[in-house]
Short mmCIF file of C-alpha atoms and ligand atoms in Angstrom, two decimals:
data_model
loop_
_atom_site.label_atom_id
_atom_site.label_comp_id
_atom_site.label_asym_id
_atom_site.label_seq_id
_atom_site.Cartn_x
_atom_site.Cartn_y
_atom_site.Cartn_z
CA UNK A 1 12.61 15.26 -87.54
CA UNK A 2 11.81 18.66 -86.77
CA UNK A 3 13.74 22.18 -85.38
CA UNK A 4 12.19 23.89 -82.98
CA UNK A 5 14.42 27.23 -82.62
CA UNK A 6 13.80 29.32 -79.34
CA UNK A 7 15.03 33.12 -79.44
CA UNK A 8 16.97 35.01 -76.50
CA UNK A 9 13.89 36.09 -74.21
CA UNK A 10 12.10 32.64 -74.87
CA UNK A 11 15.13 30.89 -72.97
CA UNK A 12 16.34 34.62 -70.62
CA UNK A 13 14.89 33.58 -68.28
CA UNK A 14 15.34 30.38 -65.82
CA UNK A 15 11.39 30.00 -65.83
CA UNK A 16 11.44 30.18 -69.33
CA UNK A 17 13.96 27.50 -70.15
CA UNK A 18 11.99 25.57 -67.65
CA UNK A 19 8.83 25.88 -69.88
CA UNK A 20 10.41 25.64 -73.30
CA UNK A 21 12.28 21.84 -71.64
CA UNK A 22 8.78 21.10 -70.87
CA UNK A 23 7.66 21.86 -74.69
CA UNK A 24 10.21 20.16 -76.64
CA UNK A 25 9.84 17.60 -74.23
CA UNK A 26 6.23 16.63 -75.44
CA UNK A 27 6.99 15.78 -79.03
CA UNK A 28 6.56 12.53 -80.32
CA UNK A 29 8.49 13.30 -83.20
CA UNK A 30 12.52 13.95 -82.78
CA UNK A 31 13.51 16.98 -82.38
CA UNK A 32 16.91 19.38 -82.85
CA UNK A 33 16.61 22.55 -80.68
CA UNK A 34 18.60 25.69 -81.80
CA UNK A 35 19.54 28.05 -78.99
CA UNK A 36 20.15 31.97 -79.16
CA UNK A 37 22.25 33.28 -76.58
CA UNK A 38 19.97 34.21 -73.34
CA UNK A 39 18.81 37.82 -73.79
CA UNK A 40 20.70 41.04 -73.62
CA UNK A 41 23.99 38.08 -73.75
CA UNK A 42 25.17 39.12 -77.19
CA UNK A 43 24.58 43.25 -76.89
CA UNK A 44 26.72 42.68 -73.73
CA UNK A 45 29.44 40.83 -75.48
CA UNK A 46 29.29 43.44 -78.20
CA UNK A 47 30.17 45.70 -75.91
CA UNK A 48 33.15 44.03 -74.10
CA UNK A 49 34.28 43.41 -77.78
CA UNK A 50 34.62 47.07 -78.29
CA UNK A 51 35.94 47.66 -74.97
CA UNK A 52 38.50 45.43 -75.47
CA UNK A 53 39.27 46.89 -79.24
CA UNK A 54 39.76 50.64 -77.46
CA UNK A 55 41.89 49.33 -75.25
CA UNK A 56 39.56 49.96 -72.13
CA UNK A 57 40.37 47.00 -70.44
CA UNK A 58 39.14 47.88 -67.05
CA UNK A 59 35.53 48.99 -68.48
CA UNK A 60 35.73 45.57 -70.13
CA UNK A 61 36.88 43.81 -67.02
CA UNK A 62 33.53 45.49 -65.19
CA UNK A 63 31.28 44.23 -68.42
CA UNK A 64 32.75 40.68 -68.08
CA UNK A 65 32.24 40.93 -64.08
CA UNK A 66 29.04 42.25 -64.55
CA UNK A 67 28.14 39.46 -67.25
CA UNK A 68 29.27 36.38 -65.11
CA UNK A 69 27.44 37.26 -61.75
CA UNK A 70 24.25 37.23 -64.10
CA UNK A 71 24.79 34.32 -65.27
CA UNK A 72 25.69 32.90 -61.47
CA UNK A 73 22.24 34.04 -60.87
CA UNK A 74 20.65 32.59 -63.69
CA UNK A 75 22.09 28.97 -62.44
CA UNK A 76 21.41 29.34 -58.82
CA UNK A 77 17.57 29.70 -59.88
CA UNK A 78 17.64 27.57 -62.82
CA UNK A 79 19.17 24.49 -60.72
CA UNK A 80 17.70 22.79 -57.86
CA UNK A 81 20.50 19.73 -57.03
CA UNK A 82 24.05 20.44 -55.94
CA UNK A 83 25.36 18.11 -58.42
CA UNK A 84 23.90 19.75 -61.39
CA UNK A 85 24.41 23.43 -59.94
CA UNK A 86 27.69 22.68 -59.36
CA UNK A 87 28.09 21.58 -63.04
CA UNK A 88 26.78 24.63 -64.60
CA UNK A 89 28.87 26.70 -61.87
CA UNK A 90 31.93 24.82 -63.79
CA UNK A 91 30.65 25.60 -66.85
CA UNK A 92 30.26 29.47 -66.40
CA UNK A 93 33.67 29.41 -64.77
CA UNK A 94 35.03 28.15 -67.61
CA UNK A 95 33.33 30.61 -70.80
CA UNK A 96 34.46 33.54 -68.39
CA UNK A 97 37.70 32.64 -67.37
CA UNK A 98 37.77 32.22 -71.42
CA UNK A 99 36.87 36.04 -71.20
CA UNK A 100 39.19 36.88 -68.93
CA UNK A 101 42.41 35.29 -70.86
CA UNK A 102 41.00 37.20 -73.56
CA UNK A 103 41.37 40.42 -71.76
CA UNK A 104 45.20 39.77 -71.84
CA UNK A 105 45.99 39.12 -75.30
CA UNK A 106 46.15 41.71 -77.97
CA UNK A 107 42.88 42.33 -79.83
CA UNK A 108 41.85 40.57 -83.61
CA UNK A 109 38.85 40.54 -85.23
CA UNK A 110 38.85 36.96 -84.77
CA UNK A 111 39.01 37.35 -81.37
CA UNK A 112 35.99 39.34 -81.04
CA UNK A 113 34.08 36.48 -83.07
CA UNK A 114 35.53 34.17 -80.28
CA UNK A 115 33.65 36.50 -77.57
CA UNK A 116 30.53 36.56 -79.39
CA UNK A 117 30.03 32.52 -79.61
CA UNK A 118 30.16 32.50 -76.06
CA UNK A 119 26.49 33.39 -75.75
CA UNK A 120 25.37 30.57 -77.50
CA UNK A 121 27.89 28.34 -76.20
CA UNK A 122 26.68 29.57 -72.66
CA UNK A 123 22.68 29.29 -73.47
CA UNK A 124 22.75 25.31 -75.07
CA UNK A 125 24.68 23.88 -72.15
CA UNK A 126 23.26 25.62 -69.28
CA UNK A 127 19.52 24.38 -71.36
CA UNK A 128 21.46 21.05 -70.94
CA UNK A 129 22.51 20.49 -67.39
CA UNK A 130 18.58 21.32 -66.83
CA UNK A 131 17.78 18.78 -69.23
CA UNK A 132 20.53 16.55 -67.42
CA UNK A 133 18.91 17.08 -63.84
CA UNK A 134 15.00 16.65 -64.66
CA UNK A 135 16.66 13.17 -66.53
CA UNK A 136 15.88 13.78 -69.70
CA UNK A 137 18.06 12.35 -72.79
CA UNK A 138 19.79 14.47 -74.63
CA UNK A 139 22.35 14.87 -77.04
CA UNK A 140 24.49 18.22 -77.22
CA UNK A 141 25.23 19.05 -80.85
CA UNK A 142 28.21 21.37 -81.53
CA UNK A 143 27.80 24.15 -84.31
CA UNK A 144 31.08 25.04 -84.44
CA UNK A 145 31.48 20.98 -86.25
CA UNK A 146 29.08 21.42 -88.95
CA UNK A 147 27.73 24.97 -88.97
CA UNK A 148 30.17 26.30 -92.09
CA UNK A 149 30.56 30.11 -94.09
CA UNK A 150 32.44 30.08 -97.42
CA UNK A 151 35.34 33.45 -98.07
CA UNK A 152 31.84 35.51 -99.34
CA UNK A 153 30.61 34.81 -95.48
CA UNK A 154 27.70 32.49 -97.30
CA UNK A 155 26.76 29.05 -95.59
CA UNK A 156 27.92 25.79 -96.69
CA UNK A 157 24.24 24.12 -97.24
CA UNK A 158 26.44 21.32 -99.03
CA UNK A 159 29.08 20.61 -96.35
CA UNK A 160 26.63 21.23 -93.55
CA UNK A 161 24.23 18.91 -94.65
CA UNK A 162 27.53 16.20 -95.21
CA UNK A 163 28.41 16.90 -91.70
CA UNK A 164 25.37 16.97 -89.75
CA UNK A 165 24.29 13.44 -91.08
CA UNK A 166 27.06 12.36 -90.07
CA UNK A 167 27.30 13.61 -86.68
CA UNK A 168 23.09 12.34 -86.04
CA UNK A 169 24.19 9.09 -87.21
CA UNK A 170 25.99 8.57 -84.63
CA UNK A 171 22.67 8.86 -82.27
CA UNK A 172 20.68 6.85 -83.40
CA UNK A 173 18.63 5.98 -80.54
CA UNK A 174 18.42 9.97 -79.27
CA UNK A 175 15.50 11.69 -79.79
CA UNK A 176 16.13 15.27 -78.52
CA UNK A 177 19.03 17.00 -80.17
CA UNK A 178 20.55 20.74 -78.85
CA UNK A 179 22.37 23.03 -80.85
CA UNK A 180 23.73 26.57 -81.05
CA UNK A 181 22.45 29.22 -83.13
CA UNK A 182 24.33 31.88 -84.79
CA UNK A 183 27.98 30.60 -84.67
CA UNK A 184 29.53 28.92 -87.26
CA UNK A 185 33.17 28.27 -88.71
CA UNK A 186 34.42 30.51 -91.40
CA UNK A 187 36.95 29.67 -94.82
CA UNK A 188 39.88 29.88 -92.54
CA UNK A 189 38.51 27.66 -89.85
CA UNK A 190 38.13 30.15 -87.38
CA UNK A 191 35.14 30.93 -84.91
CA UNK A 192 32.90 33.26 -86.70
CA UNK A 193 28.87 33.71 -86.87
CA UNK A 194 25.70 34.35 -89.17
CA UNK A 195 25.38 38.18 -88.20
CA UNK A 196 23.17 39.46 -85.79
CA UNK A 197 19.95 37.99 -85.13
CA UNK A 198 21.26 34.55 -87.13
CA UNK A 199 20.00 32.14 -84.90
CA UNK A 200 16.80 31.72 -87.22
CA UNK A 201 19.16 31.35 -90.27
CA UNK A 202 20.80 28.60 -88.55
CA UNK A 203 17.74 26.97 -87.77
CA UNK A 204 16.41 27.23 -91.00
CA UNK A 205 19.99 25.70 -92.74
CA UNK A 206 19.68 22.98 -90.09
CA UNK A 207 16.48 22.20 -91.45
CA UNK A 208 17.35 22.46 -95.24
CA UNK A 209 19.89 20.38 -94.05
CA UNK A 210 18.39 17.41 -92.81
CA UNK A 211 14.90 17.89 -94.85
CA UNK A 212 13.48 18.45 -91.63
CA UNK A 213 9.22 18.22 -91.43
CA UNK A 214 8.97 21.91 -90.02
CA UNK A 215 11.33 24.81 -89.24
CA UNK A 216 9.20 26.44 -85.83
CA UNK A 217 10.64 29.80 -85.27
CA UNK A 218 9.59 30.14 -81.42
CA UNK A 219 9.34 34.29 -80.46
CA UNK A 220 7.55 36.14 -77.75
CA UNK A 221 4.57 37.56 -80.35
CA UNK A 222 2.22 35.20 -82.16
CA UNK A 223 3.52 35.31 -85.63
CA UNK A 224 3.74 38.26 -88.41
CA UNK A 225 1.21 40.32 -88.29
CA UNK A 226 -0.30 42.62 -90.58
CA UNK A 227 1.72 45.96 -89.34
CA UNK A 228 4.19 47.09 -87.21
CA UNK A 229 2.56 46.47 -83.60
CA UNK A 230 4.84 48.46 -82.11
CA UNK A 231 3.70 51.56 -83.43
CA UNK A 232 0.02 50.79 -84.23
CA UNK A 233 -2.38 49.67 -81.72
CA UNK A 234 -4.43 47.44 -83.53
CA UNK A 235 -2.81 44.36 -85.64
CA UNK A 236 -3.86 40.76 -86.39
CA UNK A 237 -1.15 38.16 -87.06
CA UNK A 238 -1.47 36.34 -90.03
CA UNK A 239 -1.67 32.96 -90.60
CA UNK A 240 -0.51 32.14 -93.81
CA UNK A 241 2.09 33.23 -96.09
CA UNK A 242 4.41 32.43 -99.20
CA UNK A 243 7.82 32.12 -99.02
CA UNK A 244 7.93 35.19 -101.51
CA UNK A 245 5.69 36.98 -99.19
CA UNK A 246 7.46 36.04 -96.10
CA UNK A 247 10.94 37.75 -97.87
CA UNK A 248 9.55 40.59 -98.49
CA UNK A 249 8.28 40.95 -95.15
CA UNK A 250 11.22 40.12 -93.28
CA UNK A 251 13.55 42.02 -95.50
CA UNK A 252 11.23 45.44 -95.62
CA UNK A 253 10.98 45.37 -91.46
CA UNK A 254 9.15 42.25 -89.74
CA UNK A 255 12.13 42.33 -87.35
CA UNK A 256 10.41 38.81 -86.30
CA UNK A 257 12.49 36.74 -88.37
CA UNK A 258 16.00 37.19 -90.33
CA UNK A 259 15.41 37.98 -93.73
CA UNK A 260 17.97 35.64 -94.93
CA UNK A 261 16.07 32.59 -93.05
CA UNK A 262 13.70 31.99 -95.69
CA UNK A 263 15.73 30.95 -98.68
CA UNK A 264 17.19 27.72 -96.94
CA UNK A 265 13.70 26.48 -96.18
CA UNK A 266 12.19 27.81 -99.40
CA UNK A 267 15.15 25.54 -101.77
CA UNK A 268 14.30 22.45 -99.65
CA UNK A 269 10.60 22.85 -98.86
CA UNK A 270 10.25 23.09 -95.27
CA UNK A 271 7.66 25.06 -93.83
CA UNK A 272 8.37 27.34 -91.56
CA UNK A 273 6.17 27.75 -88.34
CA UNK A 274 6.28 31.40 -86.45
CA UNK A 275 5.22 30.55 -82.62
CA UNK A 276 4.92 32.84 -79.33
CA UNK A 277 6.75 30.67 -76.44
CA UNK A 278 4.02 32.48 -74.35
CA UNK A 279 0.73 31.67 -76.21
CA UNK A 280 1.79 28.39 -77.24
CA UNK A 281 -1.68 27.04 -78.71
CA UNK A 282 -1.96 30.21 -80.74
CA UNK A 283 -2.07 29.34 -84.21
CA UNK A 284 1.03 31.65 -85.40
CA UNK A 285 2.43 32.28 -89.12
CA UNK A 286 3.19 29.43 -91.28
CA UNK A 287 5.21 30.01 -94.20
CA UNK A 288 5.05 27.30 -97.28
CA UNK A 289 5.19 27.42 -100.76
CA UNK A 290 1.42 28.48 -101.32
CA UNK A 291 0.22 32.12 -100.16
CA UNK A 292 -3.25 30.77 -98.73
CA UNK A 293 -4.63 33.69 -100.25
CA UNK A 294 -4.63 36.72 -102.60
CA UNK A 295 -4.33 40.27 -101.51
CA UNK A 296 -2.74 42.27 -99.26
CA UNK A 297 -1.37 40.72 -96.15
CA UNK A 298 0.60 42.81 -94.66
CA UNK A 299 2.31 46.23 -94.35
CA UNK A 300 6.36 46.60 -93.06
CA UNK A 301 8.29 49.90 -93.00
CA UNK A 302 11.89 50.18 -93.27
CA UNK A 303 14.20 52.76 -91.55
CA UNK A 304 17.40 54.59 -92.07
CA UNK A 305 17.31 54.64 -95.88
CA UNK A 306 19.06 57.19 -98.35
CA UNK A 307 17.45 58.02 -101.76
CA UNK A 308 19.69 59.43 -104.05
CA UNK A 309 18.94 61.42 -107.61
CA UNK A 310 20.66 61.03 -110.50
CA UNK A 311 19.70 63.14 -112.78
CA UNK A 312 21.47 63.65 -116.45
CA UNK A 313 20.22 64.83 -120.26
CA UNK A 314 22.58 62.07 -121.35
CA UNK A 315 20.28 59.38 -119.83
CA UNK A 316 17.92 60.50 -122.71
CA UNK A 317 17.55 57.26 -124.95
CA UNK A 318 20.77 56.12 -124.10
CA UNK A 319 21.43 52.80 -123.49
CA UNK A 320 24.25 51.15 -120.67
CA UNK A 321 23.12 54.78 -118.85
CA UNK A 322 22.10 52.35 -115.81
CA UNK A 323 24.92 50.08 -115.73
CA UNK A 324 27.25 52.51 -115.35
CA UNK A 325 24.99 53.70 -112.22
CA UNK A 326 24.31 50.15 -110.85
CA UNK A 327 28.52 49.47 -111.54
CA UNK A 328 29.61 51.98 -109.04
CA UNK A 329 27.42 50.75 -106.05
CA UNK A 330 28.35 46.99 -107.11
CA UNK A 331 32.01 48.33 -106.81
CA UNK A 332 31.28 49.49 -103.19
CA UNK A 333 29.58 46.35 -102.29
CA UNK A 334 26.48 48.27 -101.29
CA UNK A 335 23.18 46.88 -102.16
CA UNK A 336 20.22 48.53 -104.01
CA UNK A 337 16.66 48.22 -102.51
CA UNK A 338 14.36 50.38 -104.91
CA UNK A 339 15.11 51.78 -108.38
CA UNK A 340 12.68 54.12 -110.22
CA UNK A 341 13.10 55.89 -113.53
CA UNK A 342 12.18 58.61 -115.45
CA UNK A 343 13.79 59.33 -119.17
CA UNK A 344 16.20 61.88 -117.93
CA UNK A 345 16.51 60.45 -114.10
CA UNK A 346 16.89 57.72 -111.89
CA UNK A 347 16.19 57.21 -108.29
CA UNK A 348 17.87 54.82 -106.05
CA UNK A 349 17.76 53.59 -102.33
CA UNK A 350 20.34 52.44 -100.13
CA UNK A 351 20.64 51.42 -96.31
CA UNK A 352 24.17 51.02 -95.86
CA UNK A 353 25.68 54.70 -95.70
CA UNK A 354 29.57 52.90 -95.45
CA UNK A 355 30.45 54.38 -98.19
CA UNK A 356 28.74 56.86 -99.51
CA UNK A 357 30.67 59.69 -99.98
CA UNK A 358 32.60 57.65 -102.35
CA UNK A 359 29.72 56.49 -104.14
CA UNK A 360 28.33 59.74 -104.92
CA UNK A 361 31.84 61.09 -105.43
CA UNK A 362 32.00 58.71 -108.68
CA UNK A 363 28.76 59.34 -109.47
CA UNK A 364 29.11 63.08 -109.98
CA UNK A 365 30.25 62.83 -113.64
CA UNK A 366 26.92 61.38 -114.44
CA UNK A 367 24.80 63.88 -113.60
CA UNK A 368 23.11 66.11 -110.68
CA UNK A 369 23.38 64.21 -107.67
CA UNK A 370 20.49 64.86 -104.93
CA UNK A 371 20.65 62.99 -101.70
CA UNK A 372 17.57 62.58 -99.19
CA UNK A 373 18.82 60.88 -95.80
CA UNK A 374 16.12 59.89 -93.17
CA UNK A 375 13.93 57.78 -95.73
CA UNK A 376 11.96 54.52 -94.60
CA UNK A 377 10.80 52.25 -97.18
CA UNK A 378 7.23 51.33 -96.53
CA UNK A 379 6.33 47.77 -98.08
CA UNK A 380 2.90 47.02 -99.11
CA UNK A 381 2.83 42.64 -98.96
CA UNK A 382 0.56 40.41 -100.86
CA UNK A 383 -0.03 37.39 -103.10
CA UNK A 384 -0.90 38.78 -106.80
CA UNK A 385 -1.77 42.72 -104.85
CA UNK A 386 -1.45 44.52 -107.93
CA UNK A 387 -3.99 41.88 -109.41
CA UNK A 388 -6.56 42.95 -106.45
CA UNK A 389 -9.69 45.03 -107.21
CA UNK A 390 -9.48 48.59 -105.51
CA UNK A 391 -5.81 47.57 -104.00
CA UNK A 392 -4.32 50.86 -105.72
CA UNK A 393 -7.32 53.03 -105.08
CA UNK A 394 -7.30 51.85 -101.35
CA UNK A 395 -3.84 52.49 -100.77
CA UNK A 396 -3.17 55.70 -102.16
CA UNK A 397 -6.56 56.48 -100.87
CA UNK A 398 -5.56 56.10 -97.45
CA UNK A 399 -2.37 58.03 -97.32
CA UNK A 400 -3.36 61.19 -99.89
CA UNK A 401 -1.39 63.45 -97.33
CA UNK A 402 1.75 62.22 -97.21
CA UNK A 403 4.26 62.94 -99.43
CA UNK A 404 5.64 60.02 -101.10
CA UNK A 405 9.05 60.32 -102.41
CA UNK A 406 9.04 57.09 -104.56
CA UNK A 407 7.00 54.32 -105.87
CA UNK A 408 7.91 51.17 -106.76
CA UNK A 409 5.43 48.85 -108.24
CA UNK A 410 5.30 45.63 -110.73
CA UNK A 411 8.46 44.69 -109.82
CA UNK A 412 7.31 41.49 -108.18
CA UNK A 413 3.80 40.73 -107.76
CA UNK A 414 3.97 40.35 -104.11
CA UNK A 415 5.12 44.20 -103.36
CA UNK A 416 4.30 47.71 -103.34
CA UNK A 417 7.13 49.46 -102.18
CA UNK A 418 6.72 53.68 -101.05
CA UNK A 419 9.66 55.63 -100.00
CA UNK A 420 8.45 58.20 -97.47
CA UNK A 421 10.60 60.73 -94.96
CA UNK A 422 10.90 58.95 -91.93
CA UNK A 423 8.98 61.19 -89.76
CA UNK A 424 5.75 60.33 -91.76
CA UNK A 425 6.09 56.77 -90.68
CA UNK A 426 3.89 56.34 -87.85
CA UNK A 427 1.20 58.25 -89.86
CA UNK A 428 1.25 56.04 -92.80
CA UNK A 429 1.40 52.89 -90.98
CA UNK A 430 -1.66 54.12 -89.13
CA UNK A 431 -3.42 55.25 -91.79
CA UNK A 432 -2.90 52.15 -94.36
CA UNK A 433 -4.02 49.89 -91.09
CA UNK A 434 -7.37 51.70 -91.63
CA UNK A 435 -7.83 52.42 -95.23
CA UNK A 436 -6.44 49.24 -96.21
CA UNK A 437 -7.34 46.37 -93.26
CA UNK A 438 -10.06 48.20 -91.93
CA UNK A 439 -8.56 48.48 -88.51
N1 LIG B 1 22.41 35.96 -80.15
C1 LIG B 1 22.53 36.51 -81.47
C2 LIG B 1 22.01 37.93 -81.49
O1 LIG B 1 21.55 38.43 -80.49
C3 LIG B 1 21.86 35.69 -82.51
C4 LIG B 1 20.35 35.57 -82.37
O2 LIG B 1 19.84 35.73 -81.26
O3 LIG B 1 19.68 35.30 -83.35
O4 LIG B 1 22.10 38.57 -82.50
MG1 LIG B 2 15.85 37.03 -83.42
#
């Protein structure tokens, strides 16, 4: 069996879900499709979530308004037969008449969870009244009965793989399975989801899950490639990486795939296939346990990060000098990315500024305490890089202007990580695209 996961603008358009019903179609082997929500769905429902929580109920009213006759649209082109049209005209009804009740009721977190599933909800059963008109078998399968979180908001791989056996076993003669991405049930039972952009981490449980032959990750670009093409005009995708590699990636920037999507499919073995929905006989990414090759791969950059200083004559050969340091962001449940160290310093980055007055309130005793805001991490990606002939002399070659704020290296063999200010990031990208891939 194998998942075939198709992102917002892959299925945003009626066309589009056309094509990608055509795709999955084709497979010989059978096949569970996870849905996101169709594009520009789940900023929306942000947004009539905070409506809602201000107590703007008329702005949220126009959102939800605004949302539906979208969606009316979406049907009316996706549908030819009355029977089927007038299916998914029930079914749109319904999620927004959903929205409307909720517009009554007094706000909860929870509830705002319950708005954001609707996306998904929406996408996979609109996909399958078009599935239901062109008569094609099908088999709807609800997240919400097997897609789990635990109180730390950490998936269930246990009680989802438990569950989702059971629930295929039921099927045995189906051959095309549909399922939602991104929404799951939390400790207390309620409606709740992966975070944003969780539809891949779904896809890749689902596939841990059920041992699945391939995890295919289908986007509108052609897999990762080797920098940021947004901001530099010339990049290649590449075509194979390491799970190790593929974290780093993901994590440090390649907004292509959710960084947490790799671990699932790394424990159980499942490669994972990045696709373009709009090129599909390009070859892609795939991501398995062996890096193809050695050297550099790739380059990912990393924005709105916070270095801070600690600096303190008691750090000289002390020991438990970094605990202490490491304890107080551990206490405000606010991870570290890079760490360097000199005898008498240490230099940490953050991304999440939550709490950071509070963190560097309790660091004070320690030390000096210098703050730089407006960092981006810039992550040099490779199997065995700082094994590679000329690798250091290459990179630091290439960007001898810049000012580099930190340097992380030898931490894992698969990562040089630079700390720059963020307006130097275009520059840097540019410039290791030349002096390091030559383009
Ligand atoms: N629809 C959700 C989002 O936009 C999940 C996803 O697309 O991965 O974040
Ligand atoms: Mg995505």
């Amino acid at each position: 069996m194998k998942i075939m996961k198709f992102g917002g603008t892959s299925v945003g358009r009626p066309e589009r879900m056309q094509h990608i019903a055509a795709m999955v179609t084709k497979e010989t082997e059978p096949v569970i499709v996870v849905l996101s929500a169709l594009s520009g769905t789940t900023n929306a429902l942000v947004e009539i979530g905070e409506l809602i929580a201000k107590g703007d109920r008329q702005g949220a009213k126009k959102a939800i308004d605004k949302l539906e006759a979208h969606y009316q649209t979406f049907i009316s082109d996706l549908l030819k037969k009355k029977k089927t049209l007038d299916t998914a005209k029930a079914i749109v009804a319904e999620h927004f008449e959903f929205l409307n009740i909720i517009l009554k009721i007094s706000f909860s977190e929870a509830l705002s969870k319950d708005i954001l599933a609707q996306g998904e909800l929406l996408s996979t059963k609109l996909f399958c009244v078009y599935l239901e008109e062109k008569g094609i078998e099908h088999q709807l399968l609800p997240a919400l009965e097997f897609m789990s979180i635990d109180n730390n908001d950490e998936p269930q791989i246990g009680s989802i793989k438990v569950k989702l056996t059971q629930l295929l076993k039921q099927y045995k003669s189906k051959k095309l399975f549909v399922t939602q991405g991104y929404i799951c049930r939390n400790a207390r039972g309620e409606v709740d989801n992966l975070k944003r952009g969780g539809s891949d981490y779904s896809a890749s449980l689902i596939a841990a899950a059920i041992n699945a032959s391939v995890c295919e990750i289908w986007t509108d670009i052609d897999g990762m490639h080797n920098n940021d093409p947004r901001i530099v005009k010339k990049t290649v995708p590449v075509e194979q990486l390491s799970f190790e590699e593929a974290a780093e990636l993901a994590y440090f920037g390649a907004k292509i795939l959710h960084p947490a999507s790799i671990w699932p499919a790394q424990q159980y073995n499942v490669p994972v296939k990045l696709l373009n929905t709009m090129q599909p006989e390009a070859k892609g990414t795939t991501i398995t346990e062996k890096a193809g090759s050695d050297g550099v791969k790739a380059v990912a950059a990393k924005d709105n990060i916070i270095a801070i200083r600690i600096k303190s004559s008691r750090m000289l050969l002390a020991y438990g000098f970094l605990r202490k340091v490491f304890e107080v962001f551990e206490k405000y449940r606010t991870p570290i990315d890079m760490v360097t160290t000199s005898e008498v310093a240490v230099s940490i980055t953050i991304d999440n500024d939550s709490n950071l007055k509070k963190i560097l309130k309790e660091l004070e005793p320690f030390g000096s305490v210098e703050v730089d805001k407006n960092q981006t991490i810039i992550s040099v990606v490779g199997n065995q890089i700082a094994q590679t002939e000329d690798m250091v002399k290459k990179l630091f070659g290439s960007i001898m202007n810049i000012p580099v704020r930190m340097v992380s290296y030898g931490g894992s063999p698969h990562n040089i990580s630079l700390l720059v200010p963020a307006e130097f990031k275009t520059q840097i990208l540019q410039q290791l695209n030349k002096g390091m891939f030559g383009l």
